PDB file of C-alpha atoms and ligand atoms in Angstrom:
ATOM      1  CA  MET A 233      14.545  -8.100  18.665  1.00  0.00           C
ATOM      2  CA  LYS A 234      11.586  -6.273  17.790  1.00  0.00           C
ATOM      3  CA  THR A 235       8.622  -7.389  15.537  1.00  0.00           C
ATOM      4  CA  ALA A 236       5.686  -5.481  14.101  1.00  0.00           C
ATOM      5  CA  VAL A 237       2.644  -6.802  12.737  1.00  0.00           C
ATOM      6  CA  TYR A 238       1.422  -5.202   9.135  1.00  0.00           C
ATOM      7  CA  PRO A 239      -2.256  -5.613   8.631  1.00  0.00           C
ATOM      8  CA  GLY A 240      -4.430  -5.235   5.296  1.00  0.00           C
ATOM      9  CA  SER A 241      -5.637  -7.043   2.716  1.00  0.00           C
ATOM     10  CA  PHE A 242      -3.888  -6.572   0.038  1.00  0.00           C
ATOM     11  CA  ASP A 243      -6.108  -8.046  -2.733  1.00  0.00           C
ATOM     12  CA  PRO A 244      -3.251  -7.102  -4.208  1.00  0.00           C
ATOM     13  CA  VAL A 245       0.190  -5.931  -3.066  1.00  0.00           C
ATOM     14  CA  THR A 246       0.981  -2.097  -3.751  1.00  0.00           C
ATOM     15  CA  ASN A 247       3.799  -0.712  -4.262  1.00  0.00           C
ATOM     16  CA  GLY A 248       2.203   1.865  -1.690  1.00  0.00           C
ATOM     17  CA  HIS A 249       2.098  -1.276   0.454  1.00  0.00           C
ATOM     18  CA  LEU A 250       6.243  -1.971  -0.442  1.00  0.00           C
ATOM     19  CA  SER A 251       6.959   1.488   1.256  1.00  0.00           C
ATOM     20  CA  ILE A 252       4.710   1.255   4.517  1.00  0.00           C
ATOM     21  CA  LEU A 253       6.465  -1.831   4.707  1.00  0.00           C
ATOM     22  CA  ARG A 254      10.049  -1.266   3.834  1.00  0.00           C
ATOM     23  CA  ARG A 255      10.340   2.638   6.562  1.00  0.00           C
ATOM     24  CA  GLY A 256       8.891   0.231   8.686  1.00  0.00           C
ATOM     25  CA  LEU A 257      12.346  -2.137   8.981  1.00  0.00           C
ATOM     26  CA  GLU A 258      13.944   0.749   9.410  1.00  0.00           C
ATOM     27  CA  ILE A 259      12.450   1.151  12.749  1.00  0.00           C
ATOM     28  CA  PHE A 260      11.454  -2.542  13.697  1.00  0.00           C
ATOM     29  CA  ASP A 261      13.733  -5.818  13.035  1.00  0.00           C
ATOM     30  CA  ARG A 262      10.582  -7.717  11.938  1.00  0.00           C
ATOM     31  CA  VAL A 263       7.632  -7.003   9.854  1.00  0.00           C
ATOM     32  CA  ILE A 264       5.166  -9.544   9.062  1.00  0.00           C
ATOM     33  CA  VAL A 265       2.696  -8.975   6.309  1.00  0.00           C
ATOM     34  CA  ALA A 266      -0.132 -10.168   7.813  1.00  0.00           C
ATOM     35  CA  VAL A 267      -2.969 -11.054   5.654  1.00  0.00           C
ATOM     36  CA  ALA A 268      -7.154 -11.104   6.843  1.00  0.00           C
ATOM     37  CA  VAL A 269      -8.533 -13.700   6.251  1.00  0.00           C
ATOM     38  CA  ASN A 270     -12.140 -12.520   5.964  1.00  0.00           C
ATOM     39  CA  PRO A 271     -15.070 -14.876   4.307  1.00  0.00           C
ATOM     40  CA  GLU A 272     -17.288 -12.919   4.850  1.00  0.00           C
ATOM     41  CA  LYS A 273     -15.485 -10.169   2.471  1.00  0.00           C
ATOM     42  CA  LYS A 274     -14.590 -11.722  -1.130  1.00  0.00           C
ATOM     43  CA  GLY A 275     -12.155 -10.259  -2.333  1.00  0.00           C
ATOM     44  CA  LEU A 276     -10.661 -10.075  -6.629  1.00  0.00           C
ATOM     45  CA  PHE A 277      -7.577 -12.749  -5.499  1.00  0.00           C
ATOM     46  CA  THR A 278      -8.149 -15.446  -2.825  1.00  0.00           C
ATOM     47  CA  ILE A 279      -5.807 -15.817   0.635  1.00  0.00           C
ATOM     48  CA  PRO A 280      -3.537 -17.777  -1.349  1.00  0.00           C
ATOM     49  CA  GLU A 281      -2.752 -15.850  -4.724  1.00  0.00           C
ATOM     50  CA  ARG A 282      -2.236 -12.684  -1.721  1.00  0.00           C
ATOM     51  CA  VAL A 283       0.352 -14.633   0.151  1.00  0.00           C
ATOM     52  CA  ASP A 284       2.517 -16.174  -2.931  1.00  0.00           C
ATOM     53  CA  MET A 285       2.087 -11.772  -4.616  1.00  0.00           C
ATOM     54  CA  ILE A 286       3.366 -10.868  -1.260  1.00  0.00           C
ATOM     55  CA  ASN A 287       6.116 -13.838  -1.193  1.00  0.00           C
ATOM     56  CA  GLU A 288       7.150 -13.144  -4.759  1.00  0.00           C
ATOM     57  CA  VAL A 289       8.007  -9.356  -3.927  1.00  0.00           C
ATOM     58  CA  ILE A 290       9.650  -9.616  -0.324  1.00  0.00           C
ATOM     59  CA  ALA A 291      12.160 -12.147  -1.040  1.00  0.00           C
ATOM     60  CA  ASP A 292      14.853  -9.364  -1.546  1.00  0.00           C
ATOM     61  CA  ILE A 293      13.347  -7.222   1.924  1.00  0.00           C
ATOM     62  CA  PRO A 294      15.791  -8.917   4.763  1.00  0.00           C
ATOM     63  CA  GLY A 295      13.576  -9.021   8.038  1.00  0.00           C
ATOM     64  CA  ALA A 296      10.072  -8.850   5.800  1.00  0.00           C
ATOM     65  CA  SER A 297       7.356 -11.903   6.102  1.00  0.00           C
ATOM     66  CA  VAL A 298       4.319 -13.019   4.860  1.00  0.00           C
ATOM     67  CA  ASP A 299       1.349 -14.801   6.841  1.00  0.00           C
ATOM     68  CA  THR A 300      -2.874 -14.906   7.176  1.00  0.00           C
ATOM     69  CA  PHE A 301      -4.790 -14.375  10.226  1.00  0.00           C
ATOM     70  CA  GLU A 302      -8.502 -14.938  10.750  1.00  0.00           C
ATOM     71  CA  GLY A 303     -10.411 -13.427  14.134  1.00  0.00           C
ATOM     72  CA  LEU A 304      -9.077 -10.765  16.201  1.00  0.00           C
ATOM     73  CA  LEU A 305      -5.746  -8.883  15.084  1.00  0.00           C
ATOM     74  CA  VAL A 306      -4.639  -8.192  18.449  1.00  0.00           C
ATOM     75  CA  ASP A 307      -5.003 -11.603  19.798  1.00  0.00           C
ATOM     76  CA  TYR A 308      -2.686 -11.857  16.605  1.00  0.00           C
ATOM     77  CA  VAL A 309       0.111 -10.022  17.649  1.00  0.00           C
ATOM     78  CA  GLU A 310      -0.132 -11.666  20.716  1.00  0.00           C
ATOM     79  CA  SER A 311       0.722 -14.803  19.259  1.00  0.00           C
ATOM     80  CA  VAL A 312       3.254 -13.840  17.372  1.00  0.00           C
ATOM     81  CA  ASP A 313       5.268 -12.220  19.893  1.00  0.00           C
ATOM     82  CA  SER A 314       5.268  -8.344  19.177  1.00  0.00           C
ATOM     83  CA  ASN A 315       3.052  -5.260  20.719  1.00  0.00           C
ATOM     84  CA  VAL A 316       2.757  -3.577  17.870  1.00  0.00           C
ATOM     85  CA  ILE A 317       0.239  -2.928  14.894  1.00  0.00           C
ATOM     86  CA  LEU A 318       2.169  -0.643  11.672  1.00  0.00           C
ATOM     87  CA  ARG A 319      -0.739   1.551   9.300  1.00  0.00           C
ATOM     88  CA  GLY A 320      -0.091   3.308   6.500  1.00  0.00           C
ATOM     89  CA  LEU A 321      -2.384   6.585   5.935  1.00  0.00           C
ATOM     90  CA  ARG A 322      -2.402   8.021   3.080  1.00  0.00           C
ATOM     91  CA  ALA A 323      -5.254  11.175   3.156  1.00  0.00           C
ATOM     92  CA  MET A 324      -7.674  12.140   5.697  1.00  0.00           C
ATOM     93  CA  SER A 325     -10.494   9.770   4.949  1.00  0.00           C
ATOM     94  CA  ASP A 326      -7.785   7.293   6.215  1.00  0.00           C
ATOM     95  CA  PHE A 327      -7.354   9.004   9.208  1.00  0.00           C
ATOM     96  CA  GLU A 328     -10.954   8.976  11.065  1.00  0.00           C
ATOM     97  CA  TYR A 329     -11.054   4.614  10.304  1.00  0.00           C
ATOM     98  CA  GLU A 330      -7.384   3.852  11.721  1.00  0.00           C
ATOM     99  CA  PHE A 331      -8.346   6.498  14.834  1.00  0.00           C
ATOM    100  CA  GLN A 332     -11.320   4.364  15.298  1.00  0.00           C
ATOM    101  CA  LEU A 333      -9.503   1.121  14.980  1.00  0.00           C
ATOM    102  CA  ALA A 334      -6.313   2.218  16.618  1.00  0.00           C
ATOM    103  CA  LEU A 335      -8.821   2.982  19.439  1.00  0.00           C
ATOM    104  CA  MET A 336     -10.600  -0.061  19.460  1.00  0.00           C
ATOM    105  CA  ASN A 337      -7.650  -2.657  19.484  1.00  0.00           C
ATOM    106  CA  ARG A 338      -6.062  -0.798  22.868  1.00  0.00           C
ATOM    107  CA  ARG A 339      -9.127  -1.163  24.382  1.00  0.00           C
ATOM    108  CA  LEU A 340      -9.320  -4.546  23.245  1.00  0.00           C
ATOM    109  CA  LYS A 341      -6.202  -5.437  24.245  1.00  0.00           C
ATOM    110  CA  ARG A 342      -4.101  -1.862  26.277  1.00  0.00           C
ATOM    111  CA  LYS A 343      -0.452  -3.460  25.886  1.00  0.00           C
ATOM    112  CA  VAL A 344      -0.555  -3.711  21.271  1.00  0.00           C
ATOM    113  CA  GLN A 345       0.294   0.050  20.189  1.00  0.00           C
ATOM    114  CA  SER A 346      -0.798   1.088  16.707  1.00  0.00           C
ATOM    115  CA  VAL A 347       1.988   2.901  14.819  1.00  0.00           C
ATOM    116  CA  PHE A 348       1.546   4.852  11.658  1.00  0.00           C
ATOM    117  CA  LEU A 349       3.955   6.087   8.929  1.00  0.00           C
ATOM    118  CA  MET A 350       2.624   8.555   6.077  1.00  0.00           C
ATOM    119  CA  THR A 351       2.705   7.797   2.247  1.00  0.00           C
ATOM    120  CA  ASP A 352       4.947   8.676   0.379  1.00  0.00           C
ATOM    121  CA  TYR A 353       3.956  11.668  -2.178  1.00  0.00           C
ATOM    122  CA  LYS A 354       4.298   9.106  -4.815  1.00  0.00           C
ATOM    123  CA  TRP A 355       1.000   7.093  -3.263  1.00  0.00           C
ATOM    124  CA  PHE A 356      -0.520   9.382  -1.702  1.00  0.00           C
ATOM    125  CA  TYR A 357      -3.902   7.913  -4.580  1.00  0.00           C
ATOM    126  CA  VAL A 358      -2.248   4.444  -4.669  1.00  0.00           C
ATOM    127  CA  SER A 359      -4.720   1.966  -3.434  1.00  0.00           C
ATOM    128  CA  SER A 360      -5.860  -1.988  -3.684  1.00  0.00           C
ATOM    129  CA  THR A 361      -9.300  -0.883  -5.371  1.00  0.00           C
ATOM    130  CA  ILE A 362      -8.207   1.813  -7.581  1.00  0.00           C
ATOM    131  CA  ILE A 363      -5.885  -0.219  -9.193  1.00  0.00           C
ATOM    132  CA  LYS A 364      -8.925  -2.841  -9.340  1.00  0.00           C
ATOM    133  CA  GLU A 365      -9.941  -0.214 -11.073  1.00  0.00           C
ATOM    134  CA  ALA A 366      -7.657   0.898 -13.667  1.00  0.00           C
ATOM    135  CA  SER A 367      -6.560  -2.290 -14.289  1.00  0.00           C
ATOM    136  CA  ALA A 368      -9.969  -3.977 -15.018  1.00  0.00           C
ATOM    137  CA  LEU A 369     -10.058  -1.335 -17.381  1.00  0.00           C
ATOM    138  CA  GLY A 370      -7.545  -2.017 -19.570  1.00  0.00           C
ATOM    139  CA  GLY A 371      -5.732   1.589 -17.791  1.00  0.00           C
ATOM    140  CA  ASP A 372      -1.609   1.272 -17.379  1.00  0.00           C
ATOM    141  CA  THR A 373      -0.995   0.666 -13.628  1.00  0.00           C
ATOM    142  CA  ASN A 374       3.478   0.814 -14.960  1.00  0.00           C
ATOM    143  CA  GLY A 375       5.336   1.717 -11.331  1.00  0.00           C
ATOM    144  CA  LEU A 376       1.844   1.756  -9.350  1.00  0.00           C
ATOM    145  CA  ILE A 377       2.382  -2.104  -8.248  1.00  0.00           C
ATOM    146  CA  PRO A 378       5.181  -4.536  -8.467  1.00  0.00           C
ATOM    147  CA  SER A 379       5.849  -6.295 -12.557  1.00  0.00           C
ATOM    148  CA  SER A 380       4.579 -10.009 -10.976  1.00  0.00           C
ATOM    149  CA  VAL A 381       1.363  -8.411  -9.712  1.00  0.00           C
ATOM    150  CA  ALA A 382       0.469  -6.745 -12.858  1.00  0.00           C
ATOM    151  CA  ARG A 383       0.914  -9.959 -15.101  1.00  0.00           C
ATOM    152  CA  ARG A 384      -1.450 -11.557 -12.438  1.00  0.00           C
ATOM    153  CA  LEU A 385      -3.969  -8.400 -12.631  1.00  0.00           C
ATOM    154  CA  ARG A 386      -4.149  -9.286 -16.031  1.00  0.00           C
ATOM    155  CA  GLU A 387      -4.511 -13.155 -15.960  1.00  0.00           C
ATOM    156  CA  LYS A 388      -7.403 -12.500 -13.601  1.00  0.00           C
ATOM    157  CA  TYR A 389      -8.577  -9.851 -15.508  1.00  0.00           C
ATOM    158  CA  ASP A 390      -8.921 -12.444 -19.288  1.00  0.00           C
ATOM    159  CA  ALA A 391      -9.679 -15.499 -17.041  1.00  0.00           C
ATOM    160  CA  LEU A 392     -13.065 -13.218 -16.162  1.00  0.00           C
ATOM    161  CA  ALA A 393     -13.729 -12.205 -19.056  1.00  0.00           C
ATOM    162  CA  LYS A 394     -13.550 -15.847 -20.958  1.00  0.00           C
ATOM    163  CA  GLU A 395     -15.911 -16.834 -18.267  1.00  0.00           C
ATOM    164  CA  GLY A 396     -18.057 -14.157 -19.618  1.00  0.00           C
ATOM    165  CA  LYS A 397     -18.261 -12.474 -16.350  1.00  0.00           C
ATOM    166  CA  GLY A 398     -17.514  -8.752 -15.677  1.00  0.00           C
ATOM    167  CA  THR A 399     -15.365  -6.891 -13.184  1.00  0.00           C
ATOM    168  CA  GLY A 400     -17.250  -4.851 -11.748  1.00  0.00           C
ATOM    169  CA  ALA A 401     -14.802  -1.854 -12.679  1.00  0.00           C
ATOM    170  CA  GLY A 402     -16.254   1.596 -14.692  1.00  0.00           C
ATOM    171  CA  GLY A 403     -17.338   4.491 -13.307  1.00  0.00           C
ATOM    172  CA  GLY A 404     -15.017   7.346 -12.386  1.00  0.00           C
ATOM    173  CA  LEU A 405     -11.903   5.837 -14.356  1.00  0.00           C
TER     174      LEU A 405
HETATM  175  P1  ADP B 646      -6.476  -0.845   0.731  1.00  0.00           P
HETATM  176  O1  ADP B 646      -6.942   0.613   1.393  1.00  0.00           O
HETATM  177  O2  ADP B 646      -5.569   0.140  -0.640  1.00  0.00           O
HETATM  178  O3  ADP B 646      -6.981  -1.669   0.534  1.00  0.00           O
HETATM  179  P2  ADP B 646      -5.232  -2.098   3.018  1.00  0.00           P
HETATM  180  O4  ADP B 646      -6.415  -3.088   4.000  1.00  0.00           O
HETATM  181  O5  ADP B 646      -4.349  -3.787   2.501  1.00  0.00           O
HETATM  182  O6  ADP B 646      -5.357  -1.416   2.309  1.00  0.00           O
HETATM  183  O7  ADP B 646      -4.107  -1.787   3.558  1.00  0.00           O
HETATM  184  C1  ADP B 646      -2.898  -1.717   4.763  1.00  0.00           C
HETATM  185  C2  ADP B 646      -2.775  -0.393   5.337  1.00  0.00           C
HETATM  186  O8  ADP B 646      -1.951  -0.519   3.883  1.00  0.00           O
HETATM  187  C3  ADP B 646      -3.579  -0.044   5.989  1.00  0.00           C
HETATM  188  O9  ADP B 646      -2.909   1.329   6.931  1.00  0.00           O
HETATM  189  C4  ADP B 646      -3.583   1.191   5.015  1.00  0.00           C
HETATM  190  O10 ADP B 646      -4.023   2.631   5.028  1.00  0.00           O
HETATM  191  C5  ADP B 646      -2.209   0.951   3.943  1.00  0.00           C
HETATM  192  N1  ADP B 646      -1.336   1.445   2.524  1.00  0.00           N
HETATM  193  C6  ADP B 646      -2.784   0.885   1.528  1.00  0.00           C
HETATM  194  N2  ADP B 646      -2.056   1.852   0.765  1.00  0.00           N
HETATM  195  C7  ADP B 646      -1.546   2.914   0.761  1.00  0.00           C
HETATM  196  C8  ADP B 646      -0.853   3.480   0.806  1.00  0.00           C
HETATM  197  N3  ADP B 646      -0.550   4.039  -0.735  1.00  0.00           N
HETATM  198  N4  ADP B 646       0.331   4.413   1.200  1.00  0.00           N
HETATM  199  C9  ADP B 646       0.363   3.852   2.242  1.00  0.00           C
HETATM  200  N5  ADP B 646      -0.071   3.091   3.253  1.00  0.00           N
HETATM  201  C10 ADP B 646      -1.453   2.113   2.379  1.00  0.00           C
END
């Protein structure tokens, strides 16, 4: 059984993430979607909300599971008896940062290998950030995120509006 860990913030999970997960499962027997817990980085969704959303959308994907981790990713990878980090690449702009992360992770634990899959052209421009911006402004994200995630985004922004809180979105979109 070969296990890979697919780490990220998944705030929230998108069809781009799911594509990498499904394709990762064509190479590995198990892929653990690992949501990074970073107390300094407050996202839109809480960690339990992100895990819930992932759980809903991976229910019908054999071999996929979700977990959270805190601290060094390479330690988490080892703790689940894996030596593979799975990451997705979109544009050249991803490459530089991913290269840096991969080299550092390799330095931290040599036996852990980083594996990259190129995104499908359909998800090239999809990021959690751009989805949040579009949703906050009432834009249609249909087809870019699972419908359960779209519903949660609407609920989240409605709740923020009721609290009288701004979404921080706007500018390019
Ligand atoms: P985001 O950049 O969307 O906030 P995360 O930190 O949740 O992403 O990303 C986790 C991993 O998924 C990273 O390797 C990232 O490059 C990859 N990823 C994110 N969106 C896509 C996409 N649309 N296509 C392919 N890979 C993606």
